[in-house]
Amino acid sequence: MENERPAETDALRSNDAAQHLRHHGINAVKYRAVGVDDEIADIVIEECRRLGADLLVMGSYGHSRLHELLPGSTTSRLLHH
């Protein structure tokens, strides 16, 4: 994995996570939201509703912890929804 691009590595990790959850009887669906930063939380929330999801497993990376906790960040918006 060390020669792979970050997007490829992330895809492999999410595949592993979904497979692990399925192995334990959880109907895991891998979904990647694409949009403008301000829209991502709304897109993820709507997709969870559409799927009837009762659990969201999400990666949070690319910014410092402080940035992710600032009002308006995707992580913050999802945590407060």
PDB file of N, CA and C in Angstrom:
ATOM      1  N   MET A   1       0.801  -1.191   0.000  1.00  0.00           N
ATOM      2  CA  MET A   1       0.000   0.000   0.000  1.00  0.00           C
ATOM      3  C   MET A   1       0.849   1.262   0.000  1.00  0.00           C
ATOM      4  N   GLU A   2       2.142   1.174   0.277  1.00  0.00           N
ATOM      5  CA  GLU A   2       2.927   2.392   0.409  1.00  0.00           C
ATOM      6  C   GLU A   2       3.124   3.121  -0.913  1.00  0.00           C
ATOM      7  N   ASN A   3       3.015   2.469  -2.066  1.00  0.00           N
ATOM      8  CA  ASN A   3       3.170   3.132  -3.356  1.00  0.00           C
ATOM      9  C   ASN A   3       1.841   3.579  -3.957  1.00  0.00           C
ATOM     10  N   GLU A   4       0.745   3.326  -3.269  1.00  0.00           N
ATOM     11  CA  GLU A   4      -0.570   3.676  -3.788  1.00  0.00           C
ATOM     12  C   GLU A   4      -0.915   5.110  -3.432  1.00  0.00           C
ATOM     13  N   ARG A   5      -1.752   5.715  -4.245  1.00  0.00           N
ATOM     14  CA  ARG A   5      -2.237   7.061  -3.970  1.00  0.00           C
ATOM     15  C   ARG A   5      -3.215   7.007  -2.797  1.00  0.00           C
ATOM     16  N   PRO A   6      -3.372   8.139  -2.067  1.00  0.00           N
ATOM     17  CA  PRO A   6      -4.275   8.146  -0.910  1.00  0.00           C
ATOM     18  C   PRO A   6      -5.696   7.693  -1.235  1.00  0.00           C
ATOM     19  N   ALA A   7      -6.252   8.104  -2.354  1.00  0.00           N
ATOM     20  CA  ALA A   7      -7.620   7.709  -2.702  1.00  0.00           C
ATOM     21  C   ALA A   7      -7.738   6.195  -2.850  1.00  0.00           C
ATOM     22  N   GLU A   8      -6.719   5.567  -3.445  1.00  0.00           N
ATOM     23  CA  GLU A   8      -6.728   4.109  -3.597  1.00  0.00           C
ATOM     24  C   GLU A   8      -6.627   3.425  -2.238  1.00  0.00           C
ATOM     25  N   THR A   9      -5.760   3.946  -1.377  1.00  0.00           N
ATOM     26  CA  THR A   9      -5.595   3.383  -0.044  1.00  0.00           C
ATOM     27  C   THR A   9      -6.892   3.514   0.749  1.00  0.00           C
ATOM     28  N   ASP A  10      -7.533   4.679   0.670  1.00  0.00           N
ATOM     29  CA  ASP A  10      -8.801   4.896   1.371  1.00  0.00           C
ATOM     30  C   ASP A  10      -9.870   3.930   0.875  1.00  0.00           C
ATOM     31  N   ALA A  11      -9.925   3.724  -0.446  1.00  0.00           N
ATOM     32  CA  ALA A  11     -10.913   2.797  -1.017  1.00  0.00           C
ATOM     33  C   ALA A  11     -10.690   1.392  -0.493  1.00  0.00           C
ATOM     34  N   LEU A  12      -9.441   0.957  -0.410  1.00  0.00           N
ATOM     35  CA  LEU A  12      -9.139  -0.380   0.106  1.00  0.00           C
ATOM     36  C   LEU A  12      -9.534  -0.497   1.575  1.00  0.00           C
ATOM     37  N   ARG A  13      -9.258   0.525   2.352  1.00  0.00           N
ATOM     38  CA  ARG A  13      -9.616   0.495   3.775  1.00  0.00           C
ATOM     39  C   ARG A  13     -11.132   0.466   3.958  1.00  0.00           C
ATOM     40  N   SER A  14     -11.852   1.239   3.157  1.00  0.00           N
ATOM     41  CA  SER A  14     -13.304   1.229   3.296  1.00  0.00           C
ATOM     42  C   SER A  14     -13.878  -0.107   2.854  1.00  0.00           C
ATOM     43  N   ASN A  15     -13.277  -0.730   1.840  1.00  0.00           N
ATOM     44  CA  ASN A  15     -13.708  -2.075   1.443  1.00  0.00           C
ATOM     45  C   ASN A  15     -13.492  -3.056   2.585  1.00  0.00           C
ATOM     46  N   ASP A  16     -12.334  -2.969   3.245  1.00  0.00           N
ATOM     47  CA  ASP A  16     -12.031  -3.848   4.377  1.00  0.00           C
ATOM     48  C   ASP A  16     -13.028  -3.635   5.511  1.00  0.00           C
ATOM     49  N   ALA A  17     -13.353  -2.380   5.798  1.00  0.00           N
ATOM     50  CA  ALA A  17     -14.290  -2.079   6.881  1.00  0.00           C
ATOM     51  C   ALA A  17     -15.672  -2.637   6.564  1.00  0.00           C
ATOM     52  N   ALA A  18     -16.139  -2.422   5.343  1.00  0.00           N
ATOM     53  CA  ALA A  18     -17.458  -2.929   4.949  1.00  0.00           C
ATOM     54  C   ALA A  18     -17.490  -4.452   5.003  1.00  0.00           C
ATOM     55  N   GLN A  19     -16.437  -5.080   4.527  1.00  0.00           N
ATOM     56  CA  GLN A  19     -16.372  -6.545   4.556  1.00  0.00           C
ATOM     57  C   GLN A  19     -16.365  -7.055   5.997  1.00  0.00           C
ATOM     58  N   HIS A  20     -15.633  -6.398   6.865  1.00  0.00           N
ATOM     59  CA  HIS A  20     -15.583  -6.794   8.273  1.00  0.00           C
ATOM     60  C   HIS A  20     -16.971  -6.687   8.913  1.00  0.00           C
ATOM     61  N   LEU A  21     -17.676  -5.596   8.652  1.00  0.00           N
ATOM     62  CA  LEU A  21     -19.013  -5.423   9.210  1.00  0.00           C
ATOM     63  C   LEU A  21     -19.970  -6.484   8.667  1.00  0.00           C
ATOM     64  N   ARG A  22     -19.890  -6.763   7.360  1.00  0.00           N
ATOM     65  CA  ARG A  22     -20.757  -7.796   6.767  1.00  0.00           C
ATOM     66  C   ARG A  22     -20.489  -9.163   7.385  1.00  0.00           C
ATOM     67  N   HIS A  23     -19.207  -9.436   7.656  1.00  0.00           N
ATOM     68  CA  HIS A  23     -18.823 -10.702   8.283  1.00  0.00           C
ATOM     69  C   HIS A  23     -19.522 -10.872   9.628  1.00  0.00           C
ATOM     70  N   HIS A  24     -19.814  -9.775  10.282  1.00  0.00           N
ATOM     71  CA  HIS A  24     -20.472  -9.809  11.588  1.00  0.00           C
ATOM     72  C   HIS A  24     -21.974  -9.561  11.491  1.00  0.00           C
ATOM     73  N   GLY A  25     -22.535  -9.754  10.306  1.00  0.00           N
ATOM     74  CA  GLY A  25     -23.977  -9.690  10.134  1.00  0.00           C
ATOM     75  C   GLY A  25     -24.564  -8.303   9.950  1.00  0.00           C
ATOM     76  N   ILE A  26     -23.721  -7.316   9.706  1.00  0.00           N
ATOM     77  CA  ILE A  26     -24.199  -5.949   9.497  1.00  0.00           C
ATOM     78  C   ILE A  26     -24.253  -5.681   8.004  1.00  0.00           C
ATOM     79  N   ASN A  27     -25.398  -5.244   7.516  1.00  0.00           N
ATOM     80  CA  ASN A  27     -25.573  -4.963   6.096  1.00  0.00           C
ATOM     81  C   ASN A  27     -24.900  -3.634   5.763  1.00  0.00           C
ATOM     82  N   ALA A  28     -23.593  -3.667   5.584  1.00  0.00           N
ATOM     83  CA  ALA A  28     -22.801  -2.455   5.350  1.00  0.00           C
ATOM     84  C   ALA A  28     -22.822  -2.072   3.880  1.00  0.00           C
ATOM     85  N   VAL A  29     -22.989  -0.775   3.639  1.00  0.00           N
ATOM     86  CA  VAL A  29     -22.959  -0.227   2.289  1.00  0.00           C
ATOM     87  C   VAL A  29     -21.896   0.850   2.254  1.00  0.00           C
ATOM     88  N   LYS A  30     -20.993   0.761   1.304  1.00  0.00           N
ATOM     89  CA  LYS A  30     -19.958   1.785   1.148  1.00  0.00           C
ATOM     90  C   LYS A  30     -20.508   2.886   0.258  1.00  0.00           C
ATOM     91  N   TYR A  31     -20.383   4.116   0.711  1.00  0.00           N
ATOM     92  CA  TYR A  31     -20.913   5.252  -0.029  1.00  0.00           C
ATOM     93  C   TYR A  31     -19.929   6.392   0.089  1.00  0.00           C
ATOM     94  N   ARG A  32     -19.642   7.034  -1.014  1.00  0.00           N
ATOM     95  CA  ARG A  32     -18.747   8.192  -0.997  1.00  0.00           C
ATOM     96  C   ARG A  32     -19.535   9.409  -1.454  1.00  0.00           C
ATOM     97  N   ALA A  33     -19.646  10.393  -0.577  1.00  0.00           N
ATOM     98  CA  ALA A  33     -20.368  11.618  -0.905  1.00  0.00           C
ATOM     99  C   ALA A  33     -19.431  12.583  -1.604  1.00  0.00           C
ATOM    100  N   VAL A  34     -19.912  13.165  -2.675  1.00  0.00           N
ATOM    101  CA  VAL A  34     -19.128  14.138  -3.432  1.00  0.00           C
ATOM    102  C   VAL A  34     -19.954  15.405  -3.552  1.00  0.00           C
ATOM    103  N   GLY A  35     -19.349  16.515  -3.229  1.00  0.00           N
ATOM    104  CA  GLY A  35     -20.047  17.791  -3.322  1.00  0.00           C
ATOM    105  C   GLY A  35     -19.199  18.894  -2.737  1.00  0.00           C
ATOM    106  N   VAL A  36     -19.763  20.055  -2.669  1.00  0.00           N
ATOM    107  CA  VAL A  36     -19.106  21.204  -2.060  1.00  0.00           C
ATOM    108  C   VAL A  36     -19.107  20.993  -0.550  1.00  0.00           C
ATOM    109  N   ASP A  37     -18.041  21.440   0.127  1.00  0.00           N
ATOM    110  CA  ASP A  37     -17.914  21.213   1.570  1.00  0.00           C
ATOM    111  C   ASP A  37     -19.187  21.520   2.345  1.00  0.00           C
ATOM    112  N   ASP A  38     -19.854  22.609   2.040  1.00  0.00           N
ATOM    113  CA  ASP A  38     -21.062  22.986   2.766  1.00  0.00           C
ATOM    114  C   ASP A  38     -22.204  22.002   2.555  1.00  0.00           C
ATOM    115  N   GLU A  39     -22.146  21.211   1.497  1.00  0.00           N
ATOM    116  CA  GLU A  39     -23.241  20.312   1.152  1.00  0.00           C
ATOM    117  C   GLU A  39     -23.029  18.879   1.609  1.00  0.00           C
ATOM    118  N   ILE A  40     -21.810  18.494   1.901  1.00  0.00           N
ATOM    119  CA  ILE A  40     -21.490  17.093   2.178  1.00  0.00           C
ATOM    120  C   ILE A  40     -22.328  16.532   3.326  1.00  0.00           C
ATOM    121  N   ALA A  41     -22.438  17.242   4.428  1.00  0.00           N
ATOM    122  CA  ALA A  41     -23.212  16.730   5.567  1.00  0.00           C
ATOM    123  C   ALA A  41     -24.654  16.484   5.161  1.00  0.00           C
ATOM    124  N   ASP A  42     -25.245  17.414   4.426  1.00  0.00           N
ATOM    125  CA  ASP A  42     -26.633  17.239   3.991  1.00  0.00           C
ATOM    126  C   ASP A  42     -26.779  16.050   3.045  1.00  0.00           C
ATOM    127  N   ILE A  43     -25.802  15.860   2.165  1.00  0.00           N
ATOM    128  CA  ILE A  43     -25.826  14.733   1.227  1.00  0.00           C
ATOM    129  C   ILE A  43     -25.757  13.412   1.999  1.00  0.00           C
ATOM    130  N   VAL A  44     -24.864  13.330   2.974  1.00  0.00           N
ATOM    131  CA  VAL A  44     -24.705  12.105   3.765  1.00  0.00           C
ATOM    132  C   VAL A  44     -25.968  11.828   4.583  1.00  0.00           C
ATOM    133  N   ILE A  45     -26.520  12.856   5.205  1.00  0.00           N
ATOM    134  CA  ILE A  45     -27.741  12.684   5.997  1.00  0.00           C
ATOM    135  C   ILE A  45     -28.889  12.194   5.121  1.00  0.00           C
ATOM    136  N   GLU A  46     -29.050  12.796   3.958  1.00  0.00           N
ATOM    137  CA  GLU A  46     -30.129  12.385   3.053  1.00  0.00           C
ATOM    138  C   GLU A  46     -29.943  10.938   2.587  1.00  0.00           C
ATOM    139  N   GLU A  47     -28.716  10.544   2.278  1.00  0.00           N
ATOM    140  CA  GLU A  47     -28.456   9.173   1.840  1.00  0.00           C
ATOM    141  C   GLU A  47     -28.721   8.184   2.971  1.00  0.00           C
ATOM    142  N   CYS A  48     -28.366   8.540   4.198  1.00  0.00           N
ATOM    143  CA  CYS A  48     -28.659   7.676   5.344  1.00  0.00           C
ATOM    144  C   CYS A  48     -30.165   7.500   5.506  1.00  0.00           C
ATOM    145  N   ARG A  49     -30.903   8.583   5.347  1.00  0.00           N
ATOM    146  CA  ARG A  49     -32.372   8.487   5.426  1.00  0.00           C
ATOM    147  C   ARG A  49     -32.912   7.601   4.319  1.00  0.00           C
ATOM    148  N   ARG A  50     -32.419   7.800   3.098  1.00  0.00           N
ATOM    149  CA  ARG A  50     -32.887   7.023   1.953  1.00  0.00           C
ATOM    150  C   ARG A  50     -32.650   5.534   2.164  1.00  0.00           C
ATOM    151  N   LEU A  51     -31.502   5.200   2.746  1.00  0.00           N
ATOM    152  CA  LEU A  51     -31.152   3.803   2.977  1.00  0.00           C
ATOM    153  C   LEU A  51     -31.794   3.241   4.247  1.00  0.00           C
ATOM    154  N   GLY A  52     -32.345   4.096   5.088  1.00  0.00           N
ATOM    155  CA  GLY A  52     -32.878   3.640   6.368  1.00  0.00           C
ATOM    156  C   GLY A  52     -31.772   3.238   7.321  1.00  0.00           C
ATOM    157  N   ALA A  53     -30.637   3.885   7.190  1.00  0.00           N
ATOM    158  CA  ALA A  53     -29.458   3.528   7.999  1.00  0.00           C
ATOM    159  C   ALA A  53     -29.660   3.914   9.452  1.00  0.00           C
ATOM    160  N   ASP A  54     -29.176   3.066  10.346  1.00  0.00           N
ATOM    161  CA  ASP A  54     -29.217   3.397  11.761  1.00  0.00           C
ATOM    162  C   ASP A  54     -27.812   3.542  12.346  1.00  0.00           C
ATOM    163  N   LEU A  55     -26.810   3.469  11.473  1.00  0.00           N
ATOM    164  CA  LEU A  55     -25.422   3.637  11.891  1.00  0.00           C
ATOM    165  C   LEU A  55     -24.639   4.248  10.744  1.00  0.00           C
ATOM    166  N   LEU A  56     -23.811   5.220  11.057  1.00  0.00           N
ATOM    167  CA  LEU A  56     -22.930   5.843  10.065  1.00  0.00           C
ATOM    168  C   LEU A  56     -21.501   5.695  10.552  1.00  0.00           C
ATOM    169  N   VAL A  57     -20.661   5.081   9.744  1.00  0.00           N
ATOM    170  CA  VAL A  57     -19.234   4.976  10.018  1.00  0.00           C
ATOM    171  C   VAL A  57     -18.558   5.853   8.984  1.00  0.00           C
ATOM    172  N   MET A  58     -17.768   6.811   9.449  1.00  0.00           N
ATOM    173  CA  MET A  58     -17.230   7.811   8.534  1.00  0.00           C
ATOM    174  C   MET A  58     -15.799   8.134   8.915  1.00  0.00           C
ATOM    175  N   GLY A  59     -14.994   8.323   7.911  1.00  0.00           N
ATOM    176  CA  GLY A  59     -13.637   8.782   8.132  1.00  0.00           C
ATOM    177  C   GLY A  59     -13.615  10.293   8.234  1.00  0.00           C
ATOM    178  N   SER A  60     -12.680  10.796   8.985  1.00  0.00           N
ATOM    179  CA  SER A  60     -12.510  12.240   9.106  1.00  0.00           C
ATOM    180  C   SER A  60     -11.020  12.517   9.045  1.00  0.00           C
ATOM    181  N   TYR A  61     -10.589  13.101   7.965  1.00  0.00           N
ATOM    182  CA  TYR A  61      -9.166  13.342   7.800  1.00  0.00           C
ATOM    183  C   TYR A  61      -8.955  14.533   6.891  1.00  0.00           C
ATOM    184  N   GLY A  62      -7.710  14.940   6.779  1.00  0.00           N
ATOM    185  CA  GLY A  62      -7.373  16.013   5.856  1.00  0.00           C
ATOM    186  C   GLY A  62      -7.288  17.375   6.516  1.00  0.00           C
ATOM    187  N   HIS A  63      -7.808  17.498   7.708  1.00  0.00           N
ATOM    188  CA  HIS A  63      -7.761  18.755   8.433  1.00  0.00           C
ATOM    189  C   HIS A  63      -7.354  18.466   9.871  1.00  0.00           C
ATOM    190  N   SER A  64      -6.909  19.505  10.551  1.00  0.00           N
ATOM    191  CA  SER A  64      -6.577  19.337  11.965  1.00  0.00           C
ATOM    192  C   SER A  64      -7.848  19.066  12.754  1.00  0.00           C
ATOM    193  N   ARG A  65      -7.695  18.549  13.940  1.00  0.00           N
ATOM    194  CA  ARG A  65      -8.853  18.299  14.805  1.00  0.00           C
ATOM    195  C   ARG A  65      -9.613  19.595  15.060  1.00  0.00           C
ATOM    196  N   LEU A  66      -8.876  20.659  15.246  1.00  0.00           N
ATOM    197  CA  LEU A  66      -9.522  21.950  15.493  1.00  0.00           C
ATOM    198  C   LEU A  66     -10.414  22.330  14.317  1.00  0.00           C
ATOM    199  N   HIS A  67      -9.918  22.167  13.108  1.00  0.00           N
ATOM    200  CA  HIS A  67     -10.712  22.513  11.920  1.00  0.00           C
ATOM    201  C   HIS A  67     -11.970  21.668  11.851  1.00  0.00           C
ATOM    202  N   GLU A  68     -11.869  20.382  12.161  1.00  0.00           N
ATOM    203  CA  GLU A  68     -13.023  19.492  12.085  1.00  0.00           C
ATOM    204  C   GLU A  68     -14.076  19.831  13.130  1.00  0.00           C
ATOM    205  N   LEU A  69     -13.680  20.466  14.219  1.00  0.00           N
ATOM    206  CA  LEU A  69     -14.637  20.802  15.262  1.00  0.00           C
ATOM    207  C   LEU A  69     -15.220  22.204  15.102  1.00  0.00           C
ATOM    208  N   LEU A  70     -14.696  22.964  14.155  1.00  0.00           N
ATOM    209  CA  LEU A  70     -15.223  24.306  13.924  1.00  0.00           C
ATOM    210  C   LEU A  70     -16.646  24.223  13.405  1.00  0.00           C
ATOM    211  N   PRO A  71     -17.496  25.147  13.818  1.00  0.00           N
ATOM    212  CA  PRO A  71     -18.870  25.154  13.301  1.00  0.00           C
ATOM    213  C   PRO A  71     -18.863  25.207  11.777  1.00  0.00           C
ATOM    214  N   GLY A  72     -19.697  24.393  11.183  1.00  0.00           N
ATOM    215  CA  GLY A  72     -19.787  24.385   9.729  1.00  0.00           C
ATOM    216  C   GLY A  72     -19.004  23.270   9.067  1.00  0.00           C
ATOM    217  N   SER A  73     -18.074  22.615   9.790  1.00  0.00           N
ATOM    218  CA  SER A  73     -17.347  21.516   9.177  1.00  0.00           C
ATOM    219  C   SER A  73     -18.286  20.327   9.010  1.00  0.00           C
ATOM    220  N   THR A  74     -17.988  19.461   8.053  1.00  0.00           N
ATOM    221  CA  THR A  74     -18.824  18.293   7.805  1.00  0.00           C
ATOM    222  C   THR A  74     -18.958  17.441   9.062  1.00  0.00           C
ATOM    223  N   THR A  75     -17.839  17.168   9.721  1.00  0.00           N
ATOM    224  CA  THR A  75     -17.869  16.342  10.924  1.00  0.00           C
ATOM    225  C   THR A  75     -18.740  16.979  11.998  1.00  0.00           C
ATOM    226  N   SER A  76     -18.550  18.264  12.223  1.00  0.00           N
ATOM    227  CA  SER A  76     -19.337  18.969  13.232  1.00  0.00           C
ATOM    228  C   SER A  76     -20.829  18.939  12.900  1.00  0.00           C
ATOM    229  N   ARG A  77     -21.175  19.182  11.653  1.00  0.00           N
ATOM    230  CA  ARG A  77     -22.578  19.200  11.247  1.00  0.00           C
ATOM    231  C   ARG A  77     -23.209  17.821  11.420  1.00  0.00           C
ATOM    232  N   LEU A  78     -22.469  16.760  11.096  1.00  0.00           N
ATOM    233  CA  LEU A  78     -23.014  15.410  11.255  1.00  0.00           C
ATOM    234  C   LEU A  78     -23.165  15.040  12.726  1.00  0.00           C
ATOM    235  N   LEU A  79     -22.202  15.426  13.535  1.00  0.00           N
ATOM    236  CA  LEU A  79     -22.271  15.103  14.954  1.00  0.00           C
ATOM    237  C   LEU A  79     -23.413  15.834  15.650  1.00  0.00           C
ATOM    238  N   HIS A  80     -23.770  17.012  15.162  1.00  0.00           N
ATOM    239  CA  HIS A  80     -24.822  17.797  15.806  1.00  0.00           C
ATOM    240  C   HIS A  80     -26.185  17.604  15.172  1.00  0.00           C
ATOM    241  N   HIS A  81     -26.268  16.732  14.184  1.00  0.00           N
ATOM    242  CA  HIS A  81     -27.555  16.502  13.540  1.00  0.00           C
ATOM    243  C   HIS A  81     -28.385  15.515  14.325  1.00  0.00           C
TER     244      HIS A  81
END
